[in-house]
Amino acid sequence: FSLPIIIKTILDKLQGYPLPSWIPESIQSASPLLFIFSFCGLYLLATGLIAFIRYWWRVHLIWSTFPLFHEIRQKFFRHIQNLDREFFKAHKVGDLLSGLTTDTENLRMTLSIGALMLIDALINFVFFPFLLWRLNPSMAMIVVPPLVLVSVLVLFLSHRLSKGYEEVQEITASLSGRAFEIISGIRVIKAFRKEEPIHHDFVSQSGQLRDASKRVAKYQSIFGPGLNWSLAFTLVFVLIYGGNKVLKGELPLSNLVAFQLYLANMDWPMLAIGWFIQLYRQSQASQKRIQNFESRANPLLVADNLLCRDPLNLFEMESADYSFGGLRRFSFTGLNLKVKAGGWIGLTGPVGSGKTTFLELLSRQRDPTTGAIYWKGQNLKVFSPNQIAEKILYVPQEAFMFSRSIRKNLTLGMNDDFSDDILWELLRDLSFDEANLAERGGLNIRLGERGVNLSGGQRQRISLGRALVRAREVYLLDDLFSHVDAETESKLLLALKKHIPTSATVFLVSQRIETLKKCREVIVLNNGKIDFQGTFEDVLSSNDFFKRLHSLQNVELPPREGVA
């Protein structure tokens, strides 16, 4: 604001025009050189004050948003962690990554830099027209309305930007998920020699992102050049119209110079509004995506005022139903079950009979659609997932390894207060070769992404060890011996007996008869129902599936020809 007024005042002094009354008489009567030096000092002072003000509001509007949005990301991440399995099956990893990174950053940019640009532009739009009016009302009435109209027209163009940003963000999320999927399954891709088709598919999706980004860039490119062109046209008009008035003596030259300088400074507020609109439309698309995630209510919430049952039963199911669709449709119907605390309980059944889903219901990773499941007489819905996790430990069949050391994977989420002797003893019990591990770095061996430098059996054993360092009342073990041989399985069963508290209850999914023999009772699942529950002998004498399983694993093969 200060430079055009200072230049106008200096020109008025040099041309002998009357000076404003706010200038002290001592300065008005000074020599032209001293007068110029005085106003240059005033200009430097005003510039310093403006610089301080801009620094101050940048600190409070930009820097202060970093901790705020850090907390928003943490809250968003905690919300995602508490959602059920169906949510993660319905949303790709790329969508969640974009929500935690790009989308939240777009919102931060809009509320910090965007807000700063908007405030700055609005202040300029208020003061510049007023100053132009003071310099020459007739030129201001001709020049200002077209500039305002151009800014309004930009708003109508911005809706196309909003759709474009949504498309770009959706494709980016899809491409991120696809890249994550390809990298995770790179060994399968290489094994089947499918590098070329996978590469072409990825290039095709990348092309979609390129085309969508080009469309957005096309509309973005209209803002800056369009505003600059309209401003340049206005400046040309002022030079012609105002210059003619100066030649006729109707307008002082100092007023024309100041008018031109103020008008030239209008490019910043107009561009700032254009940039803010771009940021705002981009953040709208991001906010829509984040709200879509946050609106997904967590079904695993604490419920009150639910009926209780016999507290002597560890678990009790009463007409519990559960179903899900997708590629493999499945449903449990009318589950009724009573289990006392203590001992080992075997869980078996044909492939696809719902053994994993059954354990997920007991650990409240899923809630029954109708009916109820009770834990020590109280409905499971009374307990939050965190409360259940302190009592019940679920070990999935698919072991997930983090790209950390063996120690970090074993003590995941716990304090590293376990001595090396305890962890080495656990690894020995889990049939790991101590000498081989020691040569490779011992407990500090860094595992690759998802444990790619381990075999399937080693991953399962470390996953089992991760469970054994934690004391719980109930252990739900989902077919943890599927990648090991019978001899190793026998050793692992001994490790379980050694490290699991004797008072704990263990649900063990298995298809091996020798393993199920060691269980206090056996539950057989079939066709979405509990087919039988009882001791090993009772199940063997009464259940057809279990009889066939026993027969297959105990059949004596005839000796091969030439073999004694």
Coordinates of C-alpha atoms in Angstrom, one line a residue:
F1 CA 0.0 0.0 0.0
S2 CA 2.8 2.4 0.9
L3 CA 5.0 2.5 -2.2
P4 CA 2.5 4.1 -4.7
I5 CA 1.5 6.8 -2.2
I6 CA 5.1 7.6 -1.4
I7 CA 6.0 7.8 -5.2
K8 CA 2.9 10.0 -5.7
T9 CA 3.9 12.3 -2.9
I10 CA 7.5 12.6 -4.2
L11 CA 6.3 13.4 -7.7
D12 CA 3.9 16.0 -6.3
K13 CA 6.8 17.6 -4.4
L14 CA 9.0 17.7 -7.5
Q15 CA 6.2 19.1 -9.7
G16 CA 5.1 21.7 -7.1
Y17 CA 1.6 20.3 -6.4
P18 CA 0.1 20.8 -3.0
L19 CA 1.1 18.1 -0.5
P20 CA -1.3 16.3 1.9
S21 CA -2.0 17.9 5.2
W22 CA -0.8 14.9 7.2
I23 CA 2.8 15.7 6.2
P24 CA 4.5 17.9 8.8
E25 CA 5.3 21.5 7.7
S26 CA 9.0 21.0 8.4
I27 CA 9.2 18.2 5.9
Q28 CA 7.1 20.0 3.3
S29 CA 9.5 22.9 3.4
A30 CA 12.6 20.7 3.2
S31 CA 14.7 20.5 0.1
P32 CA 13.7 17.9 -2.6
L33 CA 16.6 15.6 -1.8
L34 CA 15.9 15.6 2.0
F35 CA 12.2 15.2 1.2
I36 CA 13.0 12.1 -0.9
F37 CA 15.3 10.6 1.8
S38 CA 12.6 11.2 4.4
F39 CA 10.0 9.3 2.5
C40 CA 12.4 6.5 1.6
G41 CA 13.0 6.0 5.3
L42 CA 9.2 6.0 5.8
Y43 CA 8.9 3.4 3.1
L44 CA 11.5 1.1 4.7
L45 CA 9.8 1.5 8.1
A46 CA 6.4 0.6 6.5
T47 CA 7.9 -2.4 4.7
G48 CA 9.5 -3.7 7.9
L49 CA 6.2 -3.4 9.7
I50 CA 4.4 -5.3 7.0
A51 CA 7.2 -8.0 7.0
F52 CA 6.7 -8.4 10.8
I53 CA 2.9 -8.7 10.4
R54 CA 3.3 -11.3 7.6
Y55 CA 5.8 -13.3 9.6
W56 CA 3.5 -13.2 12.7
W57 CA 0.4 -14.5 10.9
R58 CA 2.4 -17.1 9.0
V59 CA 3.6 -18.5 12.3
H60 CA 0.1 -18.6 13.7
L61 CA -1.7 -19.8 10.6
I62 CA 0.8 -22.2 9.0
W63 CA 3.2 -23.5 11.7
S64 CA 0.4 -24.0 14.2
T65 CA -1.4 -26.3 11.9
F66 CA 1.4 -29.0 11.9
P67 CA 0.7 -30.2 15.5
L68 CA -3.0 -29.9 14.9
F69 CA -3.0 -32.1 11.8
H70 CA -0.6 -34.5 13.5
E71 CA -3.3 -35.1 16.1
I72 CA -5.9 -35.4 13.4
R73 CA -3.8 -38.1 11.6
Q74 CA -3.4 -39.9 14.9
K75 CA -7.1 -39.8 15.6
F76 CA -7.9 -41.0 12.1
F77 CA -5.4 -43.8 12.4
R78 CA -6.9 -44.9 15.8
H79 CA -10.3 -44.8 14.3
I80 CA -9.2 -47.1 11.4
Q81 CA -7.5 -49.5 13.9
N82 CA -10.8 -50.0 15.8
L83 CA -12.8 -50.9 12.7
D84 CA -13.9 -54.5 12.0
R85 CA -12.5 -56.9 9.4
E86 CA -15.3 -56.2 6.9
F87 CA -14.1 -52.6 6.6
F88 CA -10.6 -53.6 5.5
K89 CA -12.0 -56.1 3.1
A90 CA -14.1 -53.4 1.5
H91 CA -11.3 -50.7 1.3
K92 CA -7.9 -51.0 -0.4
V93 CA -4.7 -50.2 1.3
G94 CA -4.1 -47.3 -1.2
D95 CA -7.3 -45.6 -0.1
L96 CA -6.2 -45.7 3.5
L97 CA -2.7 -44.5 2.7
S98 CA -4.1 -41.6 0.7
G99 CA -6.4 -40.7 3.5
L100 CA -3.6 -40.6 6.1
T101 CA -1.2 -38.7 3.9
T102 CA -2.4 -36.8 0.8
D103 CA -5.9 -36.0 2.0
T104 CA -5.0 -34.7 5.4
E105 CA -2.1 -32.6 3.8
N106 CA -4.6 -31.1 1.4
L107 CA -6.8 -30.0 4.3
R108 CA -3.8 -28.6 6.2
M109 CA -2.7 -26.6 3.1
T110 CA -6.2 -25.1 2.7
L111 CA -6.6 -24.1 6.3
S112 CA -3.1 -22.7 6.6
I113 CA -1.6 -21.3 3.3
G114 CA -5.0 -21.2 1.7
A115 CA -6.5 -19.2 4.5
L116 CA -3.5 -16.9 4.5
M117 CA -3.9 -16.2 0.8
L118 CA -7.6 -15.6 1.2
I119 CA -7.2 -13.2 4.0
D120 CA -4.5 -11.3 2.2
A121 CA -6.5 -11.2 -1.0
L122 CA -9.7 -9.9 0.7
I123 CA -7.7 -7.2 2.5
N124 CA -6.2 -6.1 -0.8
F125 CA -9.6 -6.2 -2.5
V126 CA -11.1 -3.9 0.2
F127 CA -8.3 -1.4 0.2
F128 CA -7.2 -1.3 -3.5
P129 CA -10.6 -0.3 -4.9
F130 CA -10.9 2.4 -2.2
L131 CA -7.4 3.8 -3.0
L132 CA -8.2 3.7 -6.8
W133 CA -11.4 5.6 -6.1
R134 CA -9.5 8.3 -4.2
L135 CA -7.0 8.7 -7.0
N136 CA -9.6 8.9 -9.9
P137 CA -13.3 7.9 -9.4
S138 CA -14.1 7.7 -13.1
M139 CA -11.2 5.3 -13.9
A140 CA -12.0 3.3 -10.8
M141 CA -15.6 2.8 -11.8
I142 CA -14.5 1.5 -15.2
V143 CA -11.7 -0.7 -14.1
V144 CA -12.8 -2.4 -10.8
P145 CA -16.1 -4.0 -11.9
P146 CA -14.5 -6.1 -14.7
L147 CA -11.8 -7.4 -12.4
V148 CA -14.4 -8.4 -9.8
L149 CA -16.5 -10.1 -12.6
V150 CA -13.4 -12.1 -13.7
S151 CA -12.9 -13.3 -10.1
V152 CA -16.6 -14.4 -9.9
L153 CA -16.3 -16.2 -13.2
V154 CA -13.4 -18.2 -11.8
L155 CA -15.8 -19.6 -9.2
F156 CA -18.0 -21.1 -11.9
L157 CA -15.0 -22.8 -13.5
S158 CA -13.9 -24.3 -10.2
H159 CA -16.6 -27.0 -10.0
R160 CA -14.8 -28.8 -12.9
L161 CA -11.6 -28.7 -10.8
S162 CA -13.4 -30.4 -7.9
K163 CA -14.5 -33.3 -10.1
G164 CA -11.0 -33.6 -11.5
Y165 CA -9.4 -33.7 -8.1
E166 CA -11.7 -36.4 -7.0
E167 CA -10.9 -38.5 -10.0
V168 CA -7.1 -38.0 -9.6
Q169 CA -7.3 -38.9 -5.9
E170 CA -9.3 -42.1 -6.6
I171 CA -6.9 -43.2 -9.3
T172 CA -3.9 -42.4 -7.1
A173 CA -5.3 -44.5 -4.3
S174 CA -6.1 -47.3 -6.6
L175 CA -2.6 -47.2 -8.1
S176 CA -1.0 -47.1 -4.7
G177 CA -2.9 -50.2 -3.6
R178 CA -2.0 -51.9 -6.9
A179 CA 1.7 -51.1 -6.4
F180 CA 1.5 -52.4 -2.8
E181 CA -0.2 -55.6 -4.0
I182 CA 2.4 -56.2 -6.8
I183 CA 5.4 -55.7 -4.5
S184 CA 3.8 -58.0 -1.8
G185 CA 3.2 -60.7 -4.4
I186 CA 6.4 -60.3 -6.5
R187 CA 7.5 -63.8 -5.8
V188 CA 4.3 -65.3 -7.1
I189 CA 4.5 -63.0 -10.2
K190 CA 8.1 -64.1 -10.9
A191 CA 7.3 -67.8 -10.3
F192 CA 4.5 -67.7 -13.0
R193 CA 6.6 -65.5 -15.3
K194 CA 3.8 -62.8 -15.4
E195 CA 6.1 -59.7 -15.2
E196 CA 5.1 -58.4 -18.6
P197 CA 1.3 -58.5 -18.3
I198 CA 1.6 -57.1 -14.8
H199 CA 3.9 -54.4 -16.1
H200 CA 1.5 -53.5 -18.9
D201 CA -1.5 -53.4 -16.5
F202 CA 0.4 -51.0 -14.2
V203 CA 1.5 -48.8 -17.1
S204 CA -2.2 -48.7 -18.2
Q205 CA -3.3 -47.6 -14.8
S206 CA -0.5 -45.0 -14.7
G207 CA -1.7 -43.7 -18.0
Q208 CA -5.2 -43.2 -16.5
L209 CA -3.6 -41.1 -13.7
R210 CA -1.6 -39.1 -16.3
D211 CA -4.7 -38.4 -18.4
A212 CA -6.7 -37.3 -15.3
S213 CA -3.9 -35.1 -14.1
K214 CA -3.7 -33.5 -17.5
R215 CA -7.4 -32.6 -17.4
V216 CA -6.9 -31.0 -14.0
A217 CA -3.8 -29.2 -15.2
K218 CA -5.7 -27.8 -18.2
Y219 CA -8.3 -26.2 -15.9
Q220 CA -5.6 -25.1 -13.5
S221 CA -3.7 -23.4 -16.3
I222 CA -6.7 -21.2 -17.2
F223 CA -6.6 -19.5 -13.8
G224 CA -3.2 -17.7 -13.9
P225 CA -3.1 -16.8 -17.5
G226 CA -6.7 -15.7 -17.6
L227 CA -6.3 -13.4 -14.6
N228 CA -3.0 -12.0 -15.9
W229 CA -4.6 -11.3 -19.3
S230 CA -7.5 -9.5 -17.8
L231 CA -5.2 -7.5 -15.7
A232 CA -2.9 -6.6 -18.6
F233 CA -5.9 -5.5 -20.6
T234 CA -6.9 -3.3 -17.8
L235 CA -3.4 -1.8 -17.5
V236 CA -3.4 -1.0 -21.2
F237 CA -6.8 0.7 -20.9
V238 CA -5.5 2.8 -17.9
L239 CA -2.4 3.9 -19.8
I240 CA -4.5 5.0 -22.8
Y241 CA -7.4 6.5 -21.0
G242 CA -5.4 8.0 -18.1
G243 CA -2.5 9.2 -20.3
N244 CA -5.1 11.1 -22.4
K245 CA -6.4 12.8 -19.3
V246 CA -2.9 13.7 -18.2
L247 CA -2.2 15.3 -21.6
K248 CA -5.4 17.3 -21.2
G249 CA -4.4 18.5 -17.7
E250 CA -7.4 16.7 -16.1
L251 CA -5.3 14.3 -14.1
P252 CA -1.9 14.8 -12.4
L253 CA 0.9 12.6 -13.6
S254 CA 1.5 11.4 -10.0
N255 CA -2.1 10.1 -9.7
L256 CA -1.7 8.2 -13.0
V257 CA 1.6 6.6 -11.8
A258 CA 0.1 5.7 -8.4
F259 CA -3.1 4.4 -10.0
Q260 CA -1.0 2.2 -12.4
L261 CA 1.1 0.8 -9.5
Y262 CA -2.0 0.0 -7.4
L263 CA -3.6 -1.7 -10.4
A264 CA -0.5 -3.7 -11.1
N265 CA -0.6 -4.9 -7.5
M266 CA -4.1 -6.3 -8.1
D267 CA -2.5 -9.4 -9.8
W268 CA -1.6 -10.9 -6.4
P269 CA -5.1 -10.9 -4.8
M270 CA -6.6 -12.2 -8.0
L271 CA -4.1 -15.0 -8.3
A272 CA -4.4 -15.7 -4.6
I273 CA -8.1 -16.2 -4.9
G274 CA -7.5 -18.5 -7.9
W275 CA -5.0 -20.5 -5.9
F276 CA -7.3 -20.6 -2.9
I277 CA -10.1 -22.0 -5.1
Q278 CA -7.8 -24.7 -6.3
L279 CA -6.8 -25.7 -2.8
Y280 CA -10.4 -25.5 -1.6
R281 CA -11.7 -27.7 -4.3
Q282 CA -8.8 -30.2 -3.7
S283 CA -9.5 -30.2 0.0
Q284 CA -13.2 -30.7 -0.6
A285 CA -12.5 -33.9 -2.5
S286 CA -10.1 -35.0 0.3
Q287 CA -12.6 -34.1 3.1
K288 CA -15.3 -36.2 1.3
R289 CA -13.0 -39.2 1.3
I290 CA -11.9 -38.8 4.9
Q291 CA -15.6 -38.4 6.1
N292 CA -16.4 -41.5 4.2
F293 CA -13.9 -43.4 6.3
E294 CA -14.9 -41.7 9.6
S295 CA -18.6 -42.2 9.0
R296 CA -18.0 -45.9 9.0
A297 CA -19.2 -46.6 12.5
N298 CA -17.4 -49.2 14.5
P299 CA -19.7 -52.1 15.1
L300 CA -17.6 -53.3 18.0
L301 CA -18.7 -50.8 20.5
V302 CA -19.4 -51.3 24.2
A303 CA -23.1 -52.0 24.9
D304 CA -24.9 -51.8 28.2
N305 CA -27.9 -53.4 29.9
L306 CA -27.5 -56.8 28.3
L307 CA -28.8 -60.0 29.9
C308 CA -26.3 -62.2 31.7
R309 CA -25.9 -66.0 31.8
D310 CA -24.2 -68.6 33.9
P311 CA -20.9 -67.1 35.0
L312 CA -19.4 -70.7 35.4
N313 CA -19.3 -71.0 31.6
L314 CA -16.2 -69.5 30.0
F315 CA -18.1 -69.1 26.6
E316 CA -21.7 -69.6 25.9
M317 CA -23.5 -69.1 22.5
E318 CA -27.2 -68.7 22.3
S319 CA -28.8 -69.0 18.8
A320 CA -25.9 -67.0 17.3
D321 CA -26.1 -66.3 13.6
Y322 CA -23.5 -64.7 11.3
S323 CA -23.1 -64.4 7.6
F324 CA -21.0 -62.6 5.0
G325 CA -21.0 -62.4 1.2
G326 CA -18.4 -61.7 -1.3
L327 CA -16.5 -64.3 -3.3
R328 CA -17.1 -66.9 -0.7
R329 CA -20.5 -66.7 0.8
F330 CA -20.8 -68.2 4.3
S331 CA -23.2 -68.2 7.2
F332 CA -23.5 -69.6 10.7
T333 CA -27.0 -70.5 11.8
G334 CA -28.2 -71.1 15.3
L335 CA -24.9 -71.7 17.1
N336 CA -25.5 -73.0 20.6
L337 CA -22.4 -73.8 22.7
K338 CA -21.3 -74.0 26.3
V339 CA -17.6 -74.3 27.2
K340 CA -16.1 -74.5 30.7
A341 CA -12.8 -72.8 31.6
G342 CA -9.5 -74.7 31.5
G343 CA -7.9 -77.3 29.3
W344 CA -7.5 -77.6 25.6
I345 CA -10.4 -77.7 23.1
G346 CA -9.8 -78.9 19.6
L347 CA -11.7 -77.3 16.7
T348 CA -12.0 -79.2 13.4
G349 CA -14.2 -79.6 10.4
P350 CA -14.1 -79.7 6.6
V351 CA -12.5 -76.9 4.6
G352 CA -14.7 -73.8 4.5
S353 CA -16.7 -74.9 7.6
G354 CA -16.0 -71.6 9.4
K355 CA -13.3 -72.5 11.9
T356 CA -11.5 -69.1 11.5
T357 CA -14.8 -67.2 11.6
F358 CA -15.7 -69.1 14.8
L359 CA -12.5 -68.0 16.5
E360 CA -13.1 -64.4 15.3
L361 CA -16.6 -64.5 16.9
L362 CA -15.1 -65.7 20.2
S363 CA -12.5 -62.9 20.1
R364 CA -15.1 -60.3 19.1
Q365 CA -13.4 -59.4 15.8
R366 CA -16.9 -60.0 14.5
D367 CA -20.3 -59.7 16.2
P368 CA -23.1 -62.1 15.5
T369 CA -25.9 -60.6 13.4
T370 CA -28.5 -62.2 15.7
G371 CA -28.3 -64.1 19.0
A372 CA -25.5 -63.6 21.5
I373 CA -22.1 -64.8 22.7
Y374 CA -21.4 -64.7 26.5
W375 CA -18.0 -64.5 28.2
K376 CA -18.2 -65.6 31.9
G377 CA -21.9 -64.9 32.0
Q378 CA -21.8 -61.4 30.4
N379 CA -22.5 -60.6 26.8
L380 CA -19.3 -60.0 24.8
K381 CA -20.7 -56.7 23.6
V382 CA -20.3 -55.4 27.1
F383 CA -16.5 -55.5 26.6
S384 CA -14.6 -53.2 24.3
P385 CA -12.1 -54.8 21.9
N386 CA -9.2 -53.5 24.1
Q387 CA -10.7 -55.2 27.2
I388 CA -11.1 -58.5 25.3
A389 CA -7.6 -58.3 24.0
E390 CA -6.3 -58.2 27.6
K391 CA -8.0 -61.6 28.3
I392 CA -8.2 -63.4 24.9
L393 CA -5.3 -63.8 22.5
Y394 CA -6.1 -64.7 18.9
V395 CA -3.2 -66.0 16.7
P396 CA -4.3 -66.1 13.0
Q397 CA -3.3 -68.8 10.5
E398 CA -1.5 -66.3 8.2
A399 CA 1.5 -65.0 10.2
F400 CA 2.4 -61.4 9.5
M401 CA 6.0 -60.4 10.1
F402 CA 7.2 -56.8 10.4
S403 CA 10.4 -55.5 8.9
R404 CA 12.0 -55.4 12.3
S405 CA 14.4 -57.7 14.3
I406 CA 13.3 -61.1 15.6
R407 CA 13.3 -59.6 19.1
K408 CA 10.9 -56.8 18.0
N409 CA 8.6 -59.3 16.2
L410 CA 8.5 -61.5 19.3
T411 CA 7.9 -58.6 21.8
L412 CA 5.6 -56.7 19.5
G413 CA 3.9 -53.9 21.4
M414 CA 5.6 -54.8 24.6
N415 CA 8.5 -53.3 26.6
D416 CA 11.8 -54.8 25.6
D417 CA 12.4 -56.1 29.2
F418 CA 12.7 -59.7 28.2
S419 CA 16.2 -61.1 28.8
D420 CA 18.0 -62.7 25.9
D421 CA 18.0 -66.0 27.8
I422 CA 14.2 -66.1 28.0
L423 CA 13.8 -65.4 24.2
W424 CA 16.6 -67.9 23.3
E425 CA 14.9 -70.6 25.4
L426 CA 11.6 -69.8 23.6
L427 CA 13.2 -70.1 20.2
R428 CA 14.8 -73.4 21.1
D429 CA 11.5 -74.7 22.2
L430 CA 10.0 -73.6 18.9
S431 CA 12.6 -75.8 17.0
F432 CA 14.8 -72.9 15.8
D433 CA 18.5 -73.7 15.2
E434 CA 20.2 -71.6 17.8
A435 CA 23.7 -71.9 16.2
N436 CA 22.4 -70.9 12.8
L437 CA 20.5 -67.9 14.2
A438 CA 23.6 -66.8 16.2
E439 CA 25.8 -66.9 13.1
R440 CA 23.3 -64.6 11.2
G441 CA 22.9 -62.0 14.0
G442 CA 20.9 -63.7 16.7
L443 CA 17.9 -61.8 18.1
N444 CA 18.8 -58.7 16.1
I445 CA 18.4 -60.4 12.7
R446 CA 16.2 -58.0 10.6
L447 CA 13.4 -59.7 8.9
G448 CA 12.4 -58.6 5.4
E449 CA 9.1 -57.2 4.3
R450 CA 6.4 -59.6 5.6
G451 CA 9.2 -62.0 6.6
V452 CA 10.3 -62.8 3.0
N453 CA 13.6 -64.2 4.3
L454 CA 11.8 -66.8 6.4
S455 CA 10.0 -70.0 5.4
G456 CA 6.3 -70.4 6.0
G457 CA 7.0 -72.7 9.0
Q458 CA 9.4 -70.2 10.5
R459 CA 6.9 -67.4 10.2
Q460 CA 4.3 -69.5 11.9
R461 CA 6.7 -70.4 14.7
I462 CA 7.6 -66.8 15.4
S463 CA 3.9 -65.9 15.3
L464 CA 3.4 -68.6 17.9
G465 CA 6.3 -67.3 20.0
R466 CA 4.8 -63.8 19.8
A467 CA 1.7 -65.3 21.6
L468 CA 3.7 -67.4 24.1
V469 CA 5.5 -64.3 25.6
R470 CA 2.1 -63.0 26.7
A471 CA 0.0 -64.4 29.5
R472 CA -3.8 -64.6 28.7
E473 CA -6.8 -66.4 30.0
V474 CA -7.8 -67.8 26.6
Y475 CA -5.6 -68.6 23.5
L476 CA -7.3 -69.0 20.1
L477 CA -4.8 -70.8 17.8
D478 CA -5.9 -71.0 14.2
D479 CA -4.2 -74.0 12.5
L480 CA -0.7 -72.9 13.4
F481 CA 0.9 -76.2 12.3
S482 CA -0.2 -76.2 8.7
H483 CA 3.4 -75.4 7.5
V484 CA 5.3 -77.8 9.7
D485 CA 5.8 -81.6 9.7
A486 CA 4.3 -84.0 12.2
E487 CA 7.6 -84.2 14.2
T488 CA 7.9 -80.5 14.5
E489 CA 4.3 -80.2 15.4
S490 CA 4.9 -82.6 18.4
K491 CA 7.7 -80.4 19.6
L492 CA 5.6 -77.3 19.2
L493 CA 2.8 -78.9 21.3
L494 CA 5.3 -79.5 24.0
A495 CA 6.3 -75.8 23.8
L496 CA 2.7 -74.8 24.1
K497 CA 2.3 -76.9 27.2
K498 CA 5.4 -75.4 28.7
H499 CA 4.8 -71.7 28.1
I500 CA 1.0 -71.4 28.3
P501 CA -0.3 -71.1 31.9
T502 CA -2.0 -74.3 33.1
S503 CA -5.1 -72.3 34.1
A504 CA -5.6 -71.0 30.6
T505 CA -8.1 -72.3 28.0
V506 CA -6.7 -73.1 24.6
F507 CA -8.8 -73.4 21.4
L508 CA -6.7 -75.2 18.8
V509 CA -7.8 -75.5 15.2
S510 CA -6.3 -78.7 13.7
Q511 CA -7.0 -81.5 11.2
R512 CA -4.5 -83.9 12.7
I513 CA -5.9 -86.7 14.8
E514 CA -2.8 -87.0 17.0
T515 CA -3.1 -83.4 18.0
L516 CA -6.9 -83.5 18.7
K517 CA -6.3 -86.6 20.9
K518 CA -4.5 -84.3 23.4
C519 CA -7.6 -82.1 23.8
R520 CA -10.1 -82.2 26.7
E521 CA -12.9 -82.0 24.2
V522 CA -13.4 -81.6 20.4
I523 CA -15.8 -79.3 18.5
V524 CA -16.7 -80.3 15.0
L525 CA -18.0 -77.6 12.6
N526 CA -19.9 -78.5 9.4
N527 CA -22.3 -76.6 7.1
G528 CA -22.4 -73.5 9.3
K529 CA -23.4 -75.4 12.5
I530 CA -21.8 -77.1 15.4
D531 CA -22.0 -80.7 14.2
F532 CA -20.8 -82.3 17.5
Q533 CA -19.1 -81.4 20.8
G534 CA -17.7 -83.9 23.2
T535 CA -14.6 -85.9 24.2
F536 CA -12.3 -87.4 21.6
E537 CA -13.8 -90.8 22.1
D538 CA -17.4 -89.5 21.9
V539 CA -16.7 -87.6 18.7
L540 CA -14.9 -90.5 17.1
S541 CA -17.8 -92.9 17.8
S542 CA -20.6 -90.5 16.8
N543 CA -19.5 -88.1 14.1
D544 CA -19.1 -89.2 10.5
F545 CA -16.7 -86.5 9.4
F546 CA -14.4 -87.3 12.3
K547 CA -14.6 -91.0 11.6
R548 CA -13.5 -90.4 8.0
L549 CA -10.7 -88.1 9.1
H550 CA -9.5 -90.7 11.6
S551 CA -9.6 -93.5 9.0
L552 CA -7.6 -91.5 6.4
Q553 CA -4.9 -90.7 8.9
N554 CA -4.6 -94.2 10.3
V555 CA -4.8 -96.2 7.1
E556 CA -1.9 -98.6 6.7
L557 CA -0.4 -98.4 3.1
P558 CA 0.7 -101.7 1.5
P559 CA 4.5 -102.0 1.2
R560 CA 6.0 -101.1 -2.2
E561 CA 7.2 -103.9 -4.4
G562 CA 10.8 -104.8 -3.5
V563 CA 10.6 -103.1 -0.1
A564 CA 10.6 -105.3 3.0

